[in-house]
GROMACS .gro file of C-alpha atoms in nm:
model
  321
    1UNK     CA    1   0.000   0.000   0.000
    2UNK     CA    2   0.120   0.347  -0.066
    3UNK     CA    3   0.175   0.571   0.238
    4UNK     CA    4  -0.066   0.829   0.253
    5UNK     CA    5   0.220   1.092   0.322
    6UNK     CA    6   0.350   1.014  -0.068
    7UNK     CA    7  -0.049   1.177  -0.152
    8UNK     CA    8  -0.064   1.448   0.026
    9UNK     CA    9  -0.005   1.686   0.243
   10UNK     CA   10  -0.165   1.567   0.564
   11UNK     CA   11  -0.107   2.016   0.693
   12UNK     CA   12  -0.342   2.056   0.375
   13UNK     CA   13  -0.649   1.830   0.472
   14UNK     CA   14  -0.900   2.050   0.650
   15UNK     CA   15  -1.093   1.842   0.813
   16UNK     CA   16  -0.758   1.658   0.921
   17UNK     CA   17  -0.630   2.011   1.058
   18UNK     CA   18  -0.924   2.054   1.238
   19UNK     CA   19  -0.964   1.723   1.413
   20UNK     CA   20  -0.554   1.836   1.514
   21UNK     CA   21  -0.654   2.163   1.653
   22UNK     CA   22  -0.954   1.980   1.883
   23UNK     CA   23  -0.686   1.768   1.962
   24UNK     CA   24  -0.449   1.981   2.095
   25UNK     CA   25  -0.728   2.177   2.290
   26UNK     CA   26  -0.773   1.878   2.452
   27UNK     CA   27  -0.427   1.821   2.502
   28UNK     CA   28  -0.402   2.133   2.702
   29UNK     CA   29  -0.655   2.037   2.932
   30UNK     CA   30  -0.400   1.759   3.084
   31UNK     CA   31  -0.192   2.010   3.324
   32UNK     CA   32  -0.451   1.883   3.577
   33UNK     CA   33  -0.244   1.563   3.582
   34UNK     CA   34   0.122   1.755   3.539
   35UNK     CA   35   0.301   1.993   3.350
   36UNK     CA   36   0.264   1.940   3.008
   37UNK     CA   37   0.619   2.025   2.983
   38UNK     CA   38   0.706   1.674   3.155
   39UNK     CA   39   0.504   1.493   2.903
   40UNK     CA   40   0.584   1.279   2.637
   41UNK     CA   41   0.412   1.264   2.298
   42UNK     CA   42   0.416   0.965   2.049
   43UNK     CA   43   0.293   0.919   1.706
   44UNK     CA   44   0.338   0.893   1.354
   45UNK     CA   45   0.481   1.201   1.257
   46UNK     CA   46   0.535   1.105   0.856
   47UNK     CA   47   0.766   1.346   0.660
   48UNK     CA   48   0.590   1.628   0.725
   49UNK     CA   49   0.591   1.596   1.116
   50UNK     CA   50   0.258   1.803   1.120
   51UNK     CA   51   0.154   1.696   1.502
   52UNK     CA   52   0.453   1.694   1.655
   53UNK     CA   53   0.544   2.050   1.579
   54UNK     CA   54   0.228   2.180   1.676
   55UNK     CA   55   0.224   1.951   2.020
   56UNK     CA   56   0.620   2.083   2.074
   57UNK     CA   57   0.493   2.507   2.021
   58UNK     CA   58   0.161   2.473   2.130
   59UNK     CA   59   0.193   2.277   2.424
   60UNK     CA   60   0.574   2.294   2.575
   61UNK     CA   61   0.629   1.942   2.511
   62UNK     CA   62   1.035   1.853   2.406
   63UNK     CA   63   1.008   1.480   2.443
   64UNK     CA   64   0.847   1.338   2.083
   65UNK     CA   65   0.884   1.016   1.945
   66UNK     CA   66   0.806   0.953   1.621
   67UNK     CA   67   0.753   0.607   1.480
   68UNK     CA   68   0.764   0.494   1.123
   69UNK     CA   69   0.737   0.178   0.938
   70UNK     CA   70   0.856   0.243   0.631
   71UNK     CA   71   1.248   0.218   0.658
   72UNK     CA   72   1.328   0.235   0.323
   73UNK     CA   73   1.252   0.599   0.349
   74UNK     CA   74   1.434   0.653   0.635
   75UNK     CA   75   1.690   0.896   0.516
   76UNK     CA   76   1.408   1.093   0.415
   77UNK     CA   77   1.260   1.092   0.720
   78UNK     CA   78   1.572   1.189   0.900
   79UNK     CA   79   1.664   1.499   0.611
   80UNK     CA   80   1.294   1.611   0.693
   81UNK     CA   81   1.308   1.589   1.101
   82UNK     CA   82   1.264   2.004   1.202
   83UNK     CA   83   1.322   1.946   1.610
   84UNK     CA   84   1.626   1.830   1.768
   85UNK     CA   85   1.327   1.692   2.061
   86UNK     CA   86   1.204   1.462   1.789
   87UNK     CA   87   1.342   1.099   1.793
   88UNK     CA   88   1.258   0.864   1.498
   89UNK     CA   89   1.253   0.572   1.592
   90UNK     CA   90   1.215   0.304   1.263
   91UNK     CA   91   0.995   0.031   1.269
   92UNK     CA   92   0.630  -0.148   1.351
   93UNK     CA   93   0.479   0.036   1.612
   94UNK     CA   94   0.371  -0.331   1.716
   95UNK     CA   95   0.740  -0.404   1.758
   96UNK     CA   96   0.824  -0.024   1.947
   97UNK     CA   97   0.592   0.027   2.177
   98UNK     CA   98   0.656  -0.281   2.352
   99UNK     CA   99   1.042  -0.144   2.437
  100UNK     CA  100   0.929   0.187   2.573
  101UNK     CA  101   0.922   0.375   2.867
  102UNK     CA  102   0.535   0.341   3.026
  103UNK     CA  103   0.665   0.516   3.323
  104UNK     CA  104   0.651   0.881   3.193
  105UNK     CA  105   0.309   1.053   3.140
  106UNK     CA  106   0.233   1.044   2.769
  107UNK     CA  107   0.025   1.198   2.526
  108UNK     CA  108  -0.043   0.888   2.220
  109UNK     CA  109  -0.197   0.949   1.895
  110UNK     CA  110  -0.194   0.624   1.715
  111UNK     CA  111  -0.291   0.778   1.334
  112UNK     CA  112  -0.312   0.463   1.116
  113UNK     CA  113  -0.379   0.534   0.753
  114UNK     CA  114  -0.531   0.133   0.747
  115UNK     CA  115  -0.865  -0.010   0.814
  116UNK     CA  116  -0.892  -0.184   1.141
  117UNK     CA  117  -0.689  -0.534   1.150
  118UNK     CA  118  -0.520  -0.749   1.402
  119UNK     CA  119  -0.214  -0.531   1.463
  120UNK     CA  120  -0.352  -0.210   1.529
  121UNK     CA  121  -0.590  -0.427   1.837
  122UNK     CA  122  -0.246  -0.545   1.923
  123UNK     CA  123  -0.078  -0.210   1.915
  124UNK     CA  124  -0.436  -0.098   2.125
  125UNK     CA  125  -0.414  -0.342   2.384
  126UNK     CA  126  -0.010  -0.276   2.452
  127UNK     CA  127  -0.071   0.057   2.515
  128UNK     CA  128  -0.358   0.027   2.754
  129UNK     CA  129  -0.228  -0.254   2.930
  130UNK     CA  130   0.097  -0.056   3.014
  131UNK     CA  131  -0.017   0.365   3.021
  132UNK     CA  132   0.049   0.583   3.372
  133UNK     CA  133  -0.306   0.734   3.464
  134UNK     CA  134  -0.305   1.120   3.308
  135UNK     CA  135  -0.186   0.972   3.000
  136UNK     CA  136  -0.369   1.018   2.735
  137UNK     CA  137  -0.477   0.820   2.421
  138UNK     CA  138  -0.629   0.902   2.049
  139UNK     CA  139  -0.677   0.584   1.789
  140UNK     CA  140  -0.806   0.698   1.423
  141UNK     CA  141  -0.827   0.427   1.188
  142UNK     CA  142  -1.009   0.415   0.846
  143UNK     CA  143  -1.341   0.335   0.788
  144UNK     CA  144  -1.438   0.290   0.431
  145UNK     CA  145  -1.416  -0.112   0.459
  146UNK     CA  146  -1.243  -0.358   0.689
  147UNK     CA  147  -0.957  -0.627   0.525
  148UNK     CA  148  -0.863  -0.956   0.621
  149UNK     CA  149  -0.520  -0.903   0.566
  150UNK     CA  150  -0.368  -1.230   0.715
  151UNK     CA  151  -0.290  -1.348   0.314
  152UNK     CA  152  -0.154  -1.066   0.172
  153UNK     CA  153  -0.198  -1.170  -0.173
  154UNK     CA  154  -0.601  -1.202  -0.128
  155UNK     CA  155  -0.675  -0.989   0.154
  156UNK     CA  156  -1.085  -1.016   0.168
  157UNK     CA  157  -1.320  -0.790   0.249
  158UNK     CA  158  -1.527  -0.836   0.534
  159UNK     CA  159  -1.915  -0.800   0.501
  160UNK     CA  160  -2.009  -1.048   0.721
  161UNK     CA  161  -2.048  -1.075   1.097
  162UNK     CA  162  -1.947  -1.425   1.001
  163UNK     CA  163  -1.631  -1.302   0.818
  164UNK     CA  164  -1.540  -1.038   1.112
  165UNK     CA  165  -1.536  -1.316   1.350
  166UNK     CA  166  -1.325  -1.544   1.140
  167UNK     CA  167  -1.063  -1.251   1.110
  168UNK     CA  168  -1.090  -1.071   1.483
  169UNK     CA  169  -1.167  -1.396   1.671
  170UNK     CA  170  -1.551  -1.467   1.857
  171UNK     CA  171  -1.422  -1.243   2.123
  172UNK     CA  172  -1.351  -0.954   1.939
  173UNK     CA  173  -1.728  -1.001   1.750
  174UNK     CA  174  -2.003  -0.787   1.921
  175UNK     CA  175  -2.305  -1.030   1.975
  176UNK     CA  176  -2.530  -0.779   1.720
  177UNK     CA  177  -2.302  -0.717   1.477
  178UNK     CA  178  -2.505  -0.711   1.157
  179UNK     CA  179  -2.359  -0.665   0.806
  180UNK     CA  180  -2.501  -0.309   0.779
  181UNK     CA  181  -2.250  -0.224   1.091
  182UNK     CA  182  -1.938  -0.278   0.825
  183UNK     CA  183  -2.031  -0.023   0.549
  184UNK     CA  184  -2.061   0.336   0.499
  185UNK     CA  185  -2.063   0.563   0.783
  186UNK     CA  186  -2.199   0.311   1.049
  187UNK     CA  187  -1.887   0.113   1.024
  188UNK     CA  188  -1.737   0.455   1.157
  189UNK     CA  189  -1.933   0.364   1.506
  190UNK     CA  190  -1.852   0.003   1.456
  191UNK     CA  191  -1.451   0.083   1.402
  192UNK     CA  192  -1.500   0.267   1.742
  193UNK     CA  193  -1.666  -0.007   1.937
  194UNK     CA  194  -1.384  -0.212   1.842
  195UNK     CA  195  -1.128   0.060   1.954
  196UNK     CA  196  -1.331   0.131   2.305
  197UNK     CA  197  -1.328  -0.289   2.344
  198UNK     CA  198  -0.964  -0.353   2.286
  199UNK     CA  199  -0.901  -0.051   2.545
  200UNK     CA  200  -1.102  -0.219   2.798
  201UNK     CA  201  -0.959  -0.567   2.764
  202UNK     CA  202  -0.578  -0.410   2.798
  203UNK     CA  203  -0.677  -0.253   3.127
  204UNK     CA  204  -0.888  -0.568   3.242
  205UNK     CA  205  -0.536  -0.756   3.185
  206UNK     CA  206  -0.334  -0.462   3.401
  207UNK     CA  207  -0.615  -0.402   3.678
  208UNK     CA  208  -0.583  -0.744   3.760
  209UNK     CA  209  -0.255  -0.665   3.891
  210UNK     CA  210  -0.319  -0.373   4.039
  211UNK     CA  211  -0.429  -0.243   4.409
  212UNK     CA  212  -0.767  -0.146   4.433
  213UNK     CA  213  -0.679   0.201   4.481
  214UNK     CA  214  -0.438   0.188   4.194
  215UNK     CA  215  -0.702   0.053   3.959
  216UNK     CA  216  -0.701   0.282   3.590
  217UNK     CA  217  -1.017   0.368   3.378
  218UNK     CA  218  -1.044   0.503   3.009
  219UNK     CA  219  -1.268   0.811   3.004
  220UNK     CA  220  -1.330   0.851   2.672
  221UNK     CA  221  -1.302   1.183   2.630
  222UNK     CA  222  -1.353   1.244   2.219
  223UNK     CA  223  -1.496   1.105   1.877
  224UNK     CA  224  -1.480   1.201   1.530
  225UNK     CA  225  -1.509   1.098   1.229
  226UNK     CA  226  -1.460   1.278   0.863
  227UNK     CA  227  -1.376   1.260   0.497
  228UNK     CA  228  -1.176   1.419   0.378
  229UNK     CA  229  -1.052   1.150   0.163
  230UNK     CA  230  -1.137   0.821   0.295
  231UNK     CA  231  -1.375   0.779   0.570
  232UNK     CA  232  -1.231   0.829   0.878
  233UNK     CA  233  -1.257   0.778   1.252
  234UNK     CA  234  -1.093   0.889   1.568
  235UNK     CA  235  -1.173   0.779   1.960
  236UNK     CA  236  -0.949   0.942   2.241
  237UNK     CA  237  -0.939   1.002   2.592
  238UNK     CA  238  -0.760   0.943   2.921
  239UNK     CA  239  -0.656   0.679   3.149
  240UNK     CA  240  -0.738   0.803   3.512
  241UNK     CA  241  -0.707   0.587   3.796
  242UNK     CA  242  -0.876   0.601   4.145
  243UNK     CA  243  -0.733   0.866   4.298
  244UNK     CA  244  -0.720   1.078   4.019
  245UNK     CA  245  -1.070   1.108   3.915
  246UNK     CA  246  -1.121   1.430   4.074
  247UNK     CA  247  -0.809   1.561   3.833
  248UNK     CA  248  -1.006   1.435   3.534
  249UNK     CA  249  -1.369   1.590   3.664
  250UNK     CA  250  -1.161   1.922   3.721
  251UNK     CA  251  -1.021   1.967   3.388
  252UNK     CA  252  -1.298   2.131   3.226
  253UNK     CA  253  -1.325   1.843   2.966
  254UNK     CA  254  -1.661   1.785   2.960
  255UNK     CA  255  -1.754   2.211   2.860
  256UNK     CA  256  -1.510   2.150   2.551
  257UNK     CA  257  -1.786   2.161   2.275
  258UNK     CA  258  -1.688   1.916   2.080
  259UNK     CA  259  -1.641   1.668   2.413
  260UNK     CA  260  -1.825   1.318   2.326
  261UNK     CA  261  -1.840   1.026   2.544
  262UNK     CA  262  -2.088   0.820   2.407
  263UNK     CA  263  -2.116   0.595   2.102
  264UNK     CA  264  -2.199   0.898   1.867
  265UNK     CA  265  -1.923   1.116   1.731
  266UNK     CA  266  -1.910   1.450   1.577
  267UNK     CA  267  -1.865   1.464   1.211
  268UNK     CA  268  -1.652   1.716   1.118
  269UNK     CA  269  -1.815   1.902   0.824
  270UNK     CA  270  -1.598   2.125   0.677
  271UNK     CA  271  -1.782   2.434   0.508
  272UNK     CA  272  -1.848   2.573   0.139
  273UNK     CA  273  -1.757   2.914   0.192
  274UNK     CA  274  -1.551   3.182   0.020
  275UNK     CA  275  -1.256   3.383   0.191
  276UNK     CA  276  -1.491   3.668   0.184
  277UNK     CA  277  -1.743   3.479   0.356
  278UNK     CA  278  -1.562   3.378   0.642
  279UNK     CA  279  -1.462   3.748   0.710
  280UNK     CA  280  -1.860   3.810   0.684
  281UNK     CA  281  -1.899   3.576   0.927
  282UNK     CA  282  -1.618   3.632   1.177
  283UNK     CA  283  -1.757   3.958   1.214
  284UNK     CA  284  -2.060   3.766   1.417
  285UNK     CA  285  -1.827   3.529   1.617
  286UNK     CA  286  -1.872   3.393   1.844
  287UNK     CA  287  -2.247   3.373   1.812
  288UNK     CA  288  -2.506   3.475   2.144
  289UNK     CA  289  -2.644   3.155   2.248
  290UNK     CA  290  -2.982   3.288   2.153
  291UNK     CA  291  -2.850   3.500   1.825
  292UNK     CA  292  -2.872   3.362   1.494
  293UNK     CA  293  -2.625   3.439   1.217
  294UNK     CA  294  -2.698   3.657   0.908
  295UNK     CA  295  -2.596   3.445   0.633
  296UNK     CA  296  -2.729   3.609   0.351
  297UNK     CA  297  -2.647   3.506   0.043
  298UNK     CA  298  -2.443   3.216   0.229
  299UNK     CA  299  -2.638   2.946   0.262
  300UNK     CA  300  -2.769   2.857   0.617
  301UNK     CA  301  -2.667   2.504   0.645
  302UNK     CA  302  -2.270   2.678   0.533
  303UNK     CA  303  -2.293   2.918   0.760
  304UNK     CA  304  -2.371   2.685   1.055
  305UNK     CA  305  -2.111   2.444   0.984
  306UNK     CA  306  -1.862   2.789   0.954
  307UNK     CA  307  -1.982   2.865   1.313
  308UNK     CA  308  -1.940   2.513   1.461
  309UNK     CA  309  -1.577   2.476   1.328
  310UNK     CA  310  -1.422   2.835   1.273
  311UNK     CA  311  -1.237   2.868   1.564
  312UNK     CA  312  -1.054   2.494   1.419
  313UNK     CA  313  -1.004   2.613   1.071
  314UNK     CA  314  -0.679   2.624   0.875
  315UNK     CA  315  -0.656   3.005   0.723
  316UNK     CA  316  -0.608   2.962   0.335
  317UNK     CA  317  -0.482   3.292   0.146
  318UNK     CA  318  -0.425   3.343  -0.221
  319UNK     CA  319  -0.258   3.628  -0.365
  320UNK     CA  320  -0.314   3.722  -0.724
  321UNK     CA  321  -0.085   3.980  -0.938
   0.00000   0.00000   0.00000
């Protein structure tokens, strides 16, 4: 498969670069637990090393670790590196993440360009088997159709709840799954179940272990899902053990606006508007609760979506001779 970083610019997809600004506002939000300064952040910064520069300026954090799989780029990987904070580390993420440090607080965004398969749930369950509580954790996977990828030369598609459970195991199979729960936007909520599940079971495994006081829980904290190419789906949130839930509760998570902690996510719509229409509209912004917005000639629905996601939006200029 080609890597999506040889198609484009992930800085350019909007709906991308607004999921990454609701990110880092939710990032921010983790000082309850520490200084963000102390923490770490992992992910899969590509060539263009989009996240971690805005985690590293927007958020104090030094300590980055970028993973990537595909070594026969890695010169270009290195020649492309902007922060002397950033180590690349080359490889599977199923085959890194094992060999880290769990002990420092970490912010994780595990950004897989691939359907859901067996070594993401792997890469899933390490994680939340091993994570500190204040650490947090975002999965987005794709979700335009699910692979069985265990033959690479005739991967199939999965359709089936019959299929899924021949791929992901009985265990893995929720008990309703019906073959509308595997295409078009409701395999977005499906993809998510999955996610939320494989969480759960990696802290069942560690809990067991643990003190009762000790004890960690995932509090989902966010969901979203897109296109901006392919379908796409995100679930985050934090681990927080016992004696930390009143650090969680005091965070002011649950006012962000686009907080979700449920099994429905916010789709990120991005907006048909001109230049000269957002500057219409920013004039109105932030709207009164009770004020509506005069759109006119924008349409309504445009103007809405404009309202629910300026404050996310990358700021596109053109200059013309």
């Amino acid at each position: 498969m080609t890597a999506s970083y040889e198609l484009i610019d992930y800085s350019l997809r909007p709906a991308k670069f607004a999921e990454r600004k609701m990110l880092c506002e939710f990032f921010s939000r983790l000082r309850v637990f520490g200084a963000l300064e102390s923490y770490r952040y992992i992910g899969f910064g590509s060539i263009w090393y989009t996240d971690c520069i805005l985690f590293h300026r927007a958020l104090g954090i030094s300590g980055i670790i970028s993973i990537e799989s595909q070594i026969i780029h890695e010169e270009r990987f290195r020649f492309n590196n902007p922060l002397r904070g950033i180590s690349l580390l080359m490889g599977e993420a199923s085959d890194i993440l094992p060999t880290l440090d769990w002990d420092i607080r970490s912010i994780i965004w595990l950004d897989y360009d691939d359907p859901l398969n067996l070594s993401i749930l792997e890469d899933i369950r390490t994680v939340a088997s091993r994570a500190r509580s204040g650490t947090a954790f975002v999965v987005s996977v794709q979700a335009e159709k699910i692979f069985d990828k265990r033959d690479p030369e005739n991967q199939i598609h999965v359709q089936s709840k019959s299929e899924f459970a021949d791929y992901f195991g009985a265990a893995r199979t929720p008990s309703g799954l019906d073959q509308s729960d595997l295409r078009g936007w409701t395999l977005s909520k499906t993809s998510r179940h999955i996610l939320r599940s494989e969480i759960d079971e990696g802290l069942n495994l560690a809990n067991a272990a643990r003190p009762a006081g000790q004890k960690i829980d995932f509090r989902q904290t966010v969901a979203f899902e897109y296109k901006d190419g392919a379908k796409m789906t995100t679930l985050g949130g934090v681990f927080v053990d016992n004696g930390q839930r009143a650090h969680f509760e005091g965070a002011g998570l649950r006012e962000l606006e686009f907080f979700r902690d449920g099994d429905e996510a916010l789709r990120i719509h991005m907006p048909l508007v001109t230049p000269h229409e957002m500057r219409h509209l920013d004039r109105q912004l932030p709207a009164s609760p009770t004020g509506s917005l005069n759109a006119a000639p924008i349409p309504q629905k445009e103007a809405n979506r404009y309202a629910k996601f300026y404050r996310y939006l990358p700021n596109f200029a053109s200059f013309e001779r």
